[in-house]
Amino acid sequence: MANITAALVKELREKSGAGMLDCKNALTETGGDVEAAIDWLRMKGLARAAKKSGRVAAEGLVALALAGNKGVAVEVNAETDFVARNDQFQALARTIAQVALGAGSDVEAIKAAAYPQGGTVADAIASAIATIGENMTLRRAELLSVNDGVVASYVHNATADGLGRIGVLVALESTGNKDELTALARQIAMHVAAANPIALDAAGVPAETIAREKAILLEKNAGKPEHVLEKIAENGLKSYLKEVTLVDQLFIHDSSKSVAQAVKEAEGKVGAPIKLVGFIRYGLGDGIEKEETDFASEVAAAAGAA
């Protein structure tokens, strides 16, 4: 039988918003598997959909860089949040993003690329590790571009120019006024930072995500006639997709319309049709589990050992 610790219950409660007792029961039923426990709670109607933002974040910086009709996002991780305020680390992250504009999205290709101050990006990371004294890694990178249009960026709570914990790029394709187009793309980028869509549209949502949502809807309504269940699942999935796909989400700058409607209405001001090509949203440490420590207990233990 799995050992259901208080820390595990606390983690599930933070991710699901369910009560402590419900979380304990869910973990007991699922053998201590947090993700399975979230599904169990949702099937019982005791929790909302799990969000990536509920996961424990690693430290470091997300860096964005733009050049012409393309932009890139990179995530450079370190061990503590103090490093994110270090000038040398900030310069490293910013320069890696600039290199990635030419090297592309492949992490290994970026690491092998030439670093402006000499050597390769991998050499620069190794040097920073030796100087700053923390382990660091280039975790991921992604490039976004358009043939004719703009790519705009937004960093939420920026640590420095183009650097922060949440970075977003949005690409709009259009032959219209570039200043108006950039302003719209930045508004959409702010929306993406806040609303955290999982895909541009329904076609981009992974099949396994759809299957998981449908299974939860069917389980929550078990016992009803088959034709009723299918209708419930169909309507439930439509509602779910409106919540998680960018084009169908209500625009945070004007909740009377969807993002797709806002883009369509902006065509008059831009002076040409607009296509929302895509977006990138990097939240620092998305999906990385980081061990939590009790600082007070560590100090007490150290004092006892002294």
Tab-separated table of C-alpha atoms in Angstrom:
chain	number	residue	atom	x	y	z
A	1	MET	CA	0.000	0.000	0.000
A	2	ALA	CA	1.367	3.418	-0.936
A	3	ASN	CA	2.528	5.748	1.815
A	4	ILE	CA	0.230	8.765	1.562
A	5	THR	CA	2.282	11.553	3.125
A	6	ALA	CA	1.075	14.995	4.164
A	7	ALA	CA	3.325	16.516	1.482
A	8	LEU	CA	1.643	14.378	-1.186
A	9	VAL	CA	-1.817	15.421	0.024
A	10	LYS	CA	-0.705	19.079	0.035
A	11	GLU	CA	0.628	18.780	-3.525
A	12	LEU	CA	-2.642	17.282	-4.767
A	13	ARG	CA	-4.688	19.913	-2.957
A	14	GLU	CA	-2.687	22.723	-4.572
A	15	LYS	CA	-3.099	21.189	-8.020
A	16	SER	CA	-6.778	20.273	-7.750
A	17	GLY	CA	-8.324	22.740	-5.327
A	18	ALA	CA	-10.106	19.838	-3.594
A	19	GLY	CA	-10.399	19.393	0.183
A	20	MET	CA	-7.746	17.658	2.265
A	21	LEU	CA	-9.867	14.591	3.040
A	22	ASP	CA	-10.950	14.220	-0.578
A	23	CYS	CA	-7.312	14.464	-1.664
A	24	LYS	CA	-6.277	11.798	0.829
A	25	ASN	CA	-9.059	9.487	-0.355
A	26	ALA	CA	-8.118	10.076	-3.992
A	27	LEU	CA	-4.465	9.248	-3.342
A	28	THR	CA	-5.453	6.128	-1.419
A	29	GLU	CA	-7.667	4.988	-4.301
A	30	THR	CA	-4.908	5.576	-6.863
A	31	GLY	CA	-1.939	4.237	-4.933
A	32	GLY	CA	-0.355	7.655	-4.457
A	33	ASP	CA	-0.324	8.598	-8.165
A	34	VAL	CA	-1.012	12.361	-8.185
A	35	GLU	CA	-2.072	12.631	-11.845
A	36	ALA	CA	-4.409	9.649	-11.516
A	37	ALA	CA	-5.759	11.160	-8.285
A	38	ILE	CA	-6.596	14.383	-10.128
A	39	ASP	CA	-8.632	12.369	-12.634
A	40	TRP	CA	-10.322	10.492	-9.765
A	41	LEU	CA	-11.314	13.774	-8.113
A	42	ARG	CA	-12.633	15.172	-11.369
A	43	MET	CA	-14.684	12.045	-12.000
A	44	LYS	CA	-16.252	12.582	-8.580
A	45	GLY	CA	-16.865	16.240	-9.389
A	46	LEU	CA	-14.450	17.357	-6.676
A	47	ALA	CA	-11.775	19.123	-8.725
A	48	ARG	CA	-11.307	21.348	-11.723
A	49	ALA	CA	-9.139	20.441	-14.712
A	50	ALA	CA	-5.487	20.212	-13.788
A	51	LYS	CA	-3.346	22.978	-15.251
A	52	LYS	CA	0.287	22.918	-16.086
A	53	SER	CA	0.749	26.046	-14.002
A	54	GLY	CA	0.073	23.985	-10.894
A	55	ARG	CA	3.286	22.070	-11.296
A	56	VAL	CA	6.389	22.968	-9.336
A	57	ALA	CA	8.693	25.205	-11.409
A	58	ALA	CA	12.427	24.970	-11.908
A	59	GLU	CA	14.469	28.171	-11.735
A	60	GLY	CA	16.274	30.223	-14.371
A	61	LEU	CA	14.924	32.394	-17.163
A	62	VAL	CA	12.804	32.326	-20.303
A	63	ALA	CA	14.439	34.502	-22.974
A	64	LEU	CA	12.810	35.885	-26.135
A	65	ALA	CA	14.488	37.355	-29.226
A	66	LEU	CA	13.037	38.885	-32.391
A	67	ALA	CA	14.537	39.560	-35.814
A	68	GLY	CA	12.492	40.577	-38.846
A	69	ASN	CA	9.540	38.227	-39.290
A	70	LYS	CA	10.687	35.626	-36.783
A	71	GLY	CA	11.102	35.172	-33.059
A	72	VAL	CA	12.507	32.563	-30.724
A	73	ALA	CA	11.892	31.485	-27.142
A	74	VAL	CA	14.459	29.605	-25.070
A	75	GLU	CA	14.457	28.340	-21.498
A	76	VAL	CA	17.733	28.288	-19.588
A	77	ASN	CA	17.487	26.599	-16.200
A	78	ALA	CA	19.539	26.996	-13.037
A	79	GLU	CA	19.233	25.699	-9.485
A	80	THR	CA	18.017	28.806	-7.610
A	81	ASP	CA	15.988	31.920	-8.310
A	82	PHE	CA	18.931	34.079	-7.224
A	83	VAL	CA	20.694	33.240	-10.484
A	84	ALA	CA	17.905	34.817	-12.526
A	85	ARG	CA	18.989	38.194	-11.109
A	86	ASN	CA	22.651	37.593	-11.926
A	87	ASP	CA	23.907	39.864	-14.731
A	88	GLN	CA	26.148	37.134	-16.187
A	89	PHE	CA	23.311	34.608	-16.289
A	90	GLN	CA	20.959	37.153	-17.867
A	91	ALA	CA	23.546	37.925	-20.536
A	92	LEU	CA	23.984	34.190	-21.170
A	93	ALA	CA	20.237	33.588	-21.613
A	94	ARG	CA	19.820	36.653	-23.829
A	95	THR	CA	22.772	35.683	-26.037
A	96	ILE	CA	21.600	32.073	-26.364
A	97	ALA	CA	18.252	33.391	-27.622
A	98	GLN	CA	20.044	35.527	-30.216
A	99	VAL	CA	22.081	32.494	-31.349
A	100	ALA	CA	18.892	30.408	-31.579
A	101	LEU	CA	17.444	32.881	-34.086
A	102	GLY	CA	19.985	31.545	-36.546
A	103	ALA	CA	20.453	28.002	-35.258
A	104	GLY	CA	16.769	27.049	-35.020
A	105	SER	CA	14.764	25.094	-32.452
A	106	ASP	CA	17.020	22.064	-31.962
A	107	VAL	CA	18.714	22.308	-28.559
A	108	GLU	CA	21.764	20.276	-29.577
A	109	ALA	CA	22.268	22.434	-32.672
A	110	ILE	CA	22.086	25.575	-30.544
A	111	LYS	CA	24.607	24.188	-28.050
A	112	ALA	CA	26.986	23.352	-30.896
A	113	ALA	CA	26.590	26.795	-32.500
A	114	ALA	CA	29.265	29.464	-32.180
A	115	TYR	CA	28.970	31.790	-29.170
A	116	PRO	CA	29.710	35.455	-30.032
A	117	GLN	CA	32.357	35.782	-27.311
A	118	GLY	CA	34.185	32.638	-28.443
A	119	GLY	CA	33.736	28.869	-28.341
A	120	THR	CA	30.297	27.300	-28.551
A	121	VAL	CA	27.090	27.876	-26.621
A	122	ALA	CA	27.861	24.678	-24.688
A	123	ASP	CA	31.254	26.147	-23.753
A	124	ALA	CA	29.594	29.365	-22.576
A	125	ILE	CA	27.174	27.405	-20.374
A	126	ALA	CA	30.065	25.385	-18.910
A	127	SER	CA	31.960	28.592	-18.194
A	128	ALA	CA	28.964	30.127	-16.460
A	129	ILE	CA	28.559	26.995	-14.334
A	130	ALA	CA	32.190	27.258	-13.224
A	131	THR	CA	31.918	30.992	-12.502
A	132	ILE	CA	28.496	31.190	-10.851
A	133	GLY	CA	28.705	27.821	-9.121
A	134	GLU	CA	25.326	26.349	-10.068
A	135	ASN	CA	24.333	23.683	-12.533
A	136	MET	CA	22.707	25.149	-15.655
A	137	THR	CA	21.123	23.736	-18.761
A	138	LEU	CA	19.505	24.852	-21.996
A	139	ARG	CA	16.230	22.981	-21.650
A	140	ARG	CA	14.256	23.883	-24.784
A	141	ALA	CA	13.893	26.322	-27.675
A	142	GLU	CA	11.257	27.065	-30.297
A	143	LEU	CA	11.191	29.297	-33.365
A	144	LEU	CA	8.146	31.047	-34.852
A	145	SER	CA	8.091	32.845	-38.218
A	146	VAL	CA	5.847	34.241	-40.975
A	147	ASN	CA	6.471	35.057	-44.630
A	148	ASP	CA	4.657	38.398	-44.520
A	149	GLY	CA	3.438	39.751	-41.217
A	150	VAL	CA	4.802	40.100	-37.690
A	151	VAL	CA	5.955	38.114	-34.707
A	152	ALA	CA	5.417	40.002	-31.433
A	153	SER	CA	6.553	39.167	-27.916
A	154	TYR	CA	5.429	39.672	-24.353
A	155	VAL	CA	7.214	38.822	-21.104
A	156	HIS	CA	5.125	38.765	-17.959
A	157	ASN	CA	6.795	40.388	-14.930
A	158	ALA	CA	10.032	40.787	-16.857
A	159	THR	CA	13.282	40.404	-14.924
A	160	ALA	CA	15.051	42.383	-17.664
A	161	ASP	CA	14.348	43.238	-21.298
A	162	GLY	CA	13.180	40.044	-23.024
A	163	LEU	CA	13.745	37.927	-19.908
A	164	GLY	CA	11.339	36.577	-17.291
A	165	ARG	CA	9.375	33.613	-15.959
A	166	ILE	CA	6.653	33.622	-18.652
A	167	GLY	CA	7.470	34.498	-22.256
A	168	VAL	CA	5.076	34.508	-25.219
A	169	LEU	CA	5.472	34.884	-28.975
A	170	VAL	CA	2.530	35.377	-31.357
A	171	ALA	CA	2.706	35.287	-35.167
A	172	LEU	CA	0.214	37.072	-37.411
A	173	GLU	CA	0.345	36.832	-41.198
A	174	SER	CA	-0.931	39.844	-43.145
A	175	THR	CA	0.062	42.379	-45.797
A	176	GLY	CA	-1.548	45.141	-43.749
A	177	ASN	CA	-0.145	47.936	-41.570
A	178	LYS	CA	2.713	46.435	-39.560
A	179	ASP	CA	2.413	48.832	-36.609
A	180	GLU	CA	-1.265	47.991	-36.115
A	181	LEU	CA	-0.495	44.317	-36.647
A	182	THR	CA	2.269	44.378	-34.018
A	183	ALA	CA	-0.013	46.062	-31.497
A	184	LEU	CA	-2.662	43.367	-32.041
A	185	ALA	CA	-0.104	40.549	-31.822
A	186	ARG	CA	1.190	41.934	-28.520
A	187	GLN	CA	-2.357	42.087	-27.125
A	188	ILE	CA	-2.862	38.451	-28.106
A	189	ALA	CA	0.490	37.568	-26.530
A	190	MET	CA	-0.680	39.128	-23.254
A	191	HIS	CA	-3.862	37.064	-23.556
A	192	VAL	CA	-1.838	33.878	-24.064
A	193	ALA	CA	0.277	34.637	-20.992
A	194	ALA	CA	-2.861	35.001	-18.870
A	195	ALA	CA	-5.177	32.366	-20.366
A	196	ASN	CA	-2.543	29.688	-21.129
A	197	PRO	CA	-4.261	27.951	-24.089
A	198	ILE	CA	-2.997	24.456	-24.890
A	199	ALA	CA	-3.410	24.788	-28.671
A	200	LEU	CA	-4.224	27.285	-31.406
A	201	ASP	CA	-7.474	25.532	-32.331
A	202	ALA	CA	-9.317	22.238	-31.811
A	203	ALA	CA	-7.224	20.484	-34.472
A	204	GLY	CA	-4.115	21.130	-32.396
A	205	VAL	CA	-5.366	19.509	-29.189
A	206	PRO	CA	-3.689	16.100	-28.689
A	207	ALA	CA	-5.956	13.086	-29.226
A	208	GLU	CA	-4.992	11.690	-25.804
A	209	THR	CA	-6.166	14.913	-24.142
A	210	ILE	CA	-9.545	14.656	-25.869
A	211	ALA	CA	-9.823	10.989	-24.866
A	212	ARG	CA	-9.001	11.807	-21.261
A	213	GLU	CA	-11.618	14.570	-21.072
A	214	LYS	CA	-14.247	12.342	-22.663
A	215	ALA	CA	-13.520	9.507	-20.219
A	216	ILE	CA	-13.969	11.888	-17.288
A	217	LEU	CA	-17.278	13.193	-18.663
A	218	LEU	CA	-18.581	9.648	-19.217
A	219	GLU	CA	-17.520	8.512	-15.755
A	220	LYS	CA	-19.121	11.526	-14.053
A	221	ASN	CA	-22.428	10.731	-15.799
A	222	ALA	CA	-22.281	6.940	-15.575
A	223	GLY	CA	-25.651	5.203	-15.387
A	224	LYS	CA	-27.403	7.401	-17.924
A	225	PRO	CA	-28.593	5.963	-21.259
A	226	GLU	CA	-25.924	5.529	-23.915
A	227	HIS	CA	-27.395	8.103	-26.322
A	228	VAL	CA	-27.634	10.629	-23.487
A	229	LEU	CA	-24.041	9.947	-22.446
A	230	GLU	CA	-22.756	10.567	-25.944
A	231	LYS	CA	-24.616	13.884	-26.152
A	232	ILE	CA	-23.255	14.943	-22.768
A	233	ALA	CA	-19.726	14.035	-23.856
A	234	GLU	CA	-20.128	15.887	-27.157
A	235	ASN	CA	-21.373	19.078	-25.490
A	236	GLY	CA	-18.832	18.797	-22.703
A	237	LEU	CA	-15.956	18.502	-25.151
A	238	LYS	CA	-17.190	21.535	-27.087
A	239	SER	CA	-17.169	23.567	-23.875
A	240	TYR	CA	-13.739	22.251	-22.933
A	241	LEU	CA	-12.239	23.143	-26.319
A	242	LYS	CA	-13.589	26.690	-26.079
A	243	GLU	CA	-11.753	27.044	-22.771
A	244	VAL	CA	-8.378	25.702	-23.906
A	245	THR	CA	-7.958	26.714	-27.577
A	246	LEU	CA	-6.672	30.192	-28.339
A	247	VAL	CA	-9.031	31.117	-31.187
A	248	ASP	CA	-12.135	30.204	-29.149
A	249	GLN	CA	-11.141	31.683	-25.790
A	250	LEU	CA	-12.822	34.913	-24.714
A	251	PHE	CA	-10.399	37.755	-25.401
A	252	ILE	CA	-9.076	39.140	-22.103
A	253	HIS	CA	-9.074	42.682	-23.531
A	254	ASP	CA	-12.757	42.412	-24.513
A	255	SER	CA	-14.634	39.433	-23.092
A	256	SER	CA	-17.626	40.089	-25.357
A	257	LYS	CA	-15.762	38.416	-28.217
A	258	SER	CA	-13.453	35.490	-28.865
A	259	VAL	CA	-9.841	35.887	-29.930
A	260	ALA	CA	-10.811	34.826	-33.464
A	261	GLN	CA	-13.512	37.501	-33.558
A	262	ALA	CA	-11.080	40.128	-32.261
A	263	VAL	CA	-8.618	39.239	-35.038
A	264	LYS	CA	-11.370	39.442	-37.677
A	265	GLU	CA	-12.550	42.845	-36.419
A	266	ALA	CA	-8.974	44.171	-36.486
A	267	GLU	CA	-8.719	43.598	-40.240
A	268	GLY	CA	-10.416	46.937	-40.904
A	269	LYS	CA	-7.799	48.828	-38.903
A	270	VAL	CA	-4.917	46.788	-40.332
A	271	GLY	CA	-6.209	47.164	-43.873
A	272	ALA	CA	-5.908	43.526	-44.963
A	273	PRO	CA	-6.938	39.987	-43.971
A	274	ILE	CA	-5.145	38.595	-40.903
A	275	LYS	CA	-4.232	34.983	-40.185
A	276	LEU	CA	-3.310	33.950	-36.650
A	277	VAL	CA	-0.466	31.564	-37.522
A	278	GLY	CA	0.577	30.356	-34.100
A	279	PHE	CA	1.965	31.077	-30.661
A	280	ILE	CA	4.610	29.911	-28.224
A	281	ARG	CA	4.138	30.175	-24.472
A	282	TYR	CA	7.027	29.228	-22.210
A	283	GLY	CA	6.365	29.165	-18.486
A	284	LEU	CA	9.572	28.663	-16.541
A	285	GLY	CA	9.836	25.057	-15.414
A	286	ASP	CA	6.578	23.849	-16.998
A	287	GLY	CA	6.324	20.134	-16.221
A	288	ILE	CA	9.539	19.916	-14.186
A	289	GLU	CA	9.121	18.423	-10.734
A	290	LYS	CA	11.425	20.085	-8.225
A	291	GLU	CA	12.086	18.669	-4.782
A	292	GLU	CA	10.724	20.951	-2.060
A	293	THR	CA	12.780	21.417	1.067
A	294	ASP	CA	11.835	22.685	4.527
A	295	PHE	CA	14.397	25.449	5.080
A	296	ALA	CA	13.639	25.760	8.806
A	297	SER	CA	14.138	22.013	9.307
A	298	GLU	CA	17.399	22.131	7.350
A	299	VAL	CA	18.698	24.949	9.576
A	300	ALA	CA	17.614	23.100	12.725
A	301	ALA	CA	19.274	19.900	11.521
A	302	ALA	CA	22.460	21.766	10.682
A	303	ALA	CA	22.478	23.431	14.099
A	304	GLY	CA	22.026	20.067	15.794
A	305	ALA	CA	24.882	18.570	13.838
A	306	ALA	CA	27.231	21.460	14.640
